[in-house]
PDB file of C-alpha atoms in Angstrom:
ATOM      1  CA  MET R 268       0.030 -74.379  12.943  1.00 87.00           C
ATOM      2  CA  SER R 269      -3.337 -72.655  12.831  1.00 93.00           C
ATOM      3  CA  ALA R 270      -4.157 -69.529  10.862  1.00 92.00           C
ATOM      4  CA  SER R 271      -4.799 -67.594  14.069  1.00 92.00           C
ATOM      5  CA  THR R 272      -1.358 -68.536  15.424  1.00 93.00           C
ATOM      6  CA  ILE R 273       0.304 -67.429  12.199  1.00 92.00           C
ATOM      7  CA  ALA R 274      -1.663 -64.174  12.247  1.00 93.00           C
ATOM      8  CA  GLU R 275      -0.699 -63.547  15.869  1.00 93.00           C
ATOM      9  CA  GLU R 276       2.986 -64.170  15.147  1.00 94.00           C
ATOM     10  CA  GLY R 277       2.760 -61.888  12.123  1.00 94.00           C
ATOM     11  CA  GLY R 278       1.239 -59.173  14.303  1.00 94.00           C
ATOM     12  CA  ASN R 279       4.079 -59.545  16.794  1.00 94.00           C
ATOM     13  CA  VAL R 280       6.656 -59.187  14.024  1.00 95.00           C
ATOM     14  CA  VAL R 281       4.914 -56.072  12.708  1.00 96.00           C
ATOM     15  CA  GLY R 282       4.947 -54.621  16.228  1.00 95.00           C
ATOM     16  CA  GLN R 283       8.687 -55.239  16.484  1.00 97.00           C
ATOM     17  CA  VAL R 284       9.251 -53.576  13.110  1.00 96.00           C
ATOM     18  CA  VAL R 285       7.239 -50.536  14.201  1.00 96.00           C
ATOM     19  CA  GLU R 286       9.308 -50.211  17.391  1.00 96.00           C
ATOM     20  CA  THR R 287      12.539 -50.567  15.410  1.00 96.00           C
ATOM     21  CA  MET R 288      11.420 -47.855  12.989  1.00 96.00           C
ATOM     22  CA  LYS R 289      10.634 -45.542  15.924  1.00 96.00           C
ATOM     23  CA  GLY R 290      14.162 -46.090  17.220  1.00 96.00           C
ATOM     24  CA  ILE R 291      15.649 -45.366  13.800  1.00 95.00           C
ATOM     25  CA  ASN R 292      13.579 -42.186  13.551  1.00 94.00           C
ATOM     26  CA  GLU R 293      14.760 -41.001  16.980  1.00 94.00           C
ATOM     27  CA  ALA R 294      18.395 -41.752  16.125  1.00 93.00           C
ATOM     28  CA  SER R 295      18.046 -39.913  12.814  1.00 92.00           C
ATOM     29  CA  GLN R 296      16.715 -36.846  14.621  1.00 90.00           C
ATOM     30  CA  LYS R 297      19.661 -36.926  17.031  1.00 91.00           C
ATOM     31  CA  ILE R 298      22.086 -37.163  14.106  1.00 89.00           C
ATOM     32  CA  SER R 299      20.350 -34.227  12.432  1.00 87.00           C
ATOM     33  CA  ASP R 300      20.672 -32.193  15.631  1.00 87.00           C
ATOM     34  CA  ILE R 301      24.391 -33.014  15.876  1.00 87.00           C
ATOM     35  CA  ILE R 302      24.958 -32.002  12.253  1.00 84.00           C
ATOM     36  CA  SER R 303      23.171 -28.703  12.900  1.00 83.00           C
ATOM     37  CA  VAL R 304      25.494 -27.991  15.826  1.00 82.00           C
ATOM     38  CA  ILE R 305      28.571 -28.850  13.734  1.00 80.00           C
ATOM     39  CA  ASP R 306      27.315 -26.624  10.907  1.00 78.00           C
ATOM     40  CA  GLY R 307      26.746 -23.770  13.358  1.00 76.00           C
ATOM     41  CA  ILE R 308      30.230 -24.087  14.817  1.00 74.00           C
ATOM     42  CA  ALA R 309      31.768 -24.311  11.347  1.00 71.00           C
ATOM     43  CA  PHE R 310      29.903 -21.190  10.230  1.00 70.00           C
ATOM     44  CA  GLN R 311      30.979 -19.234  13.302  1.00 68.00           C
ATOM     45  CA  THR R 312      34.628 -20.193  12.941  1.00 63.00           C
ATOM     46  CA  GLN R 313      34.687 -19.412   9.213  1.00 61.00           C
ATOM     47  CA  HIS R 314      33.400 -15.894   9.851  1.00 57.00           C
ATOM     48  CA  PRO R 315      35.386 -14.493  12.772  1.00 53.00           C
ATOM     49  CA  GLY R 316      34.178 -11.170  14.100  1.00 51.00           C
ATOM     50  CA  PRO R 317      36.234  -7.980  14.073  1.00 50.00           C
ATOM     51  CA  GLU R 318      37.177  -8.495  17.727  1.00 50.00           C
ATOM     52  CA  ARG R 319      39.490 -11.355  16.693  1.00 50.00           C
ATOM     53  CA  GLY R 320      41.686  -9.105  14.604  1.00 51.00           C
ATOM     54  CA  GLY R 321      44.379 -11.003  12.715  1.00 50.00           C
ATOM     55  CA  ARG R 322      43.740 -14.283  14.533  1.00 51.00           C
ATOM     56  CA  GLY R 323      40.975 -15.387  12.167  1.00 53.00           C
ATOM     57  CA  SER R 324      43.038 -17.690   9.981  1.00 57.00           C
ATOM     58  CA  PRO R 325      43.319 -20.658  12.402  1.00 56.00           C
ATOM     59  CA  CYS R 326      39.638 -20.283  13.206  1.00 56.00           C
ATOM     60  CA  ARG R 327      38.740 -20.341   9.524  1.00 59.00           C
ATOM     61  CA  ARG R 328      40.824 -23.499   8.999  1.00 58.00           C
ATOM     62  CA  ALA R 329      39.102 -25.181  11.934  1.00 59.00           C
ATOM     63  CA  GLY R 330      35.740 -24.090  10.591  1.00 60.00           C
ATOM     64  CA  LEU R 331      36.502 -25.499   7.176  1.00 64.00           C
ATOM     65  CA  GLY R 332      37.532 -28.765   8.811  1.00 69.00           C
ATOM     66  CA  LEU R 333      34.253 -28.917  10.708  1.00 68.00           C
ATOM     67  CA  ALA R 334      32.366 -28.107   7.519  1.00 71.00           C
ATOM     68  CA  VAL R 335      34.030 -31.079   5.825  1.00 71.00           C
ATOM     69  CA  VAL R 336      33.088 -33.340   8.745  1.00 71.00           C
ATOM     70  CA  ALA R 337      29.496 -32.097   8.643  1.00 73.00           C
ATOM     71  CA  SER R 338      29.189 -32.658   4.899  1.00 74.00           C
ATOM     72  CA  GLU R 339      30.667 -36.166   5.187  1.00 73.00           C
ATOM     73  CA  VAL R 340      28.309 -37.080   8.036  1.00 73.00           C
ATOM     74  CA  ARG R 341      25.378 -35.643   6.110  1.00 74.00           C
ATOM     75  CA  ALA R 342      26.380 -37.689   3.049  1.00 75.00           C
ATOM     76  CA  GLY R 343      26.499 -40.818   5.211  1.00 69.00           C
ATOM     77  CA  ARG R 344      30.151 -41.558   4.630  1.00 63.00           C
ATOM     78  CA  ALA R 345      32.338 -42.934   7.407  1.00 55.00           C
ATOM     79  CA  LEU R 346      35.367 -40.918   8.393  1.00 52.00           C
ATOM     80  CA  GLY R 347      38.709 -42.344   9.368  1.00 50.00           C
TER      81      GLY R 347
END
């Protein structure tokens, strides 16, 4: 095998690695966006407005549950 063939194959491998890293970066951004949405929902349900009156307790529990999910996802731990 010639040096130019080895160099060409090495270049192809590097190109594949670069494409894989781009995919990982895009997936990471999507995960970050999902976590932001979960955090927003958790925050809203933990702090019910005055219009909800006495019905805030179930909302707060749901919000706390979502907050736990968000923190577990952020920490990279699998749930379930």
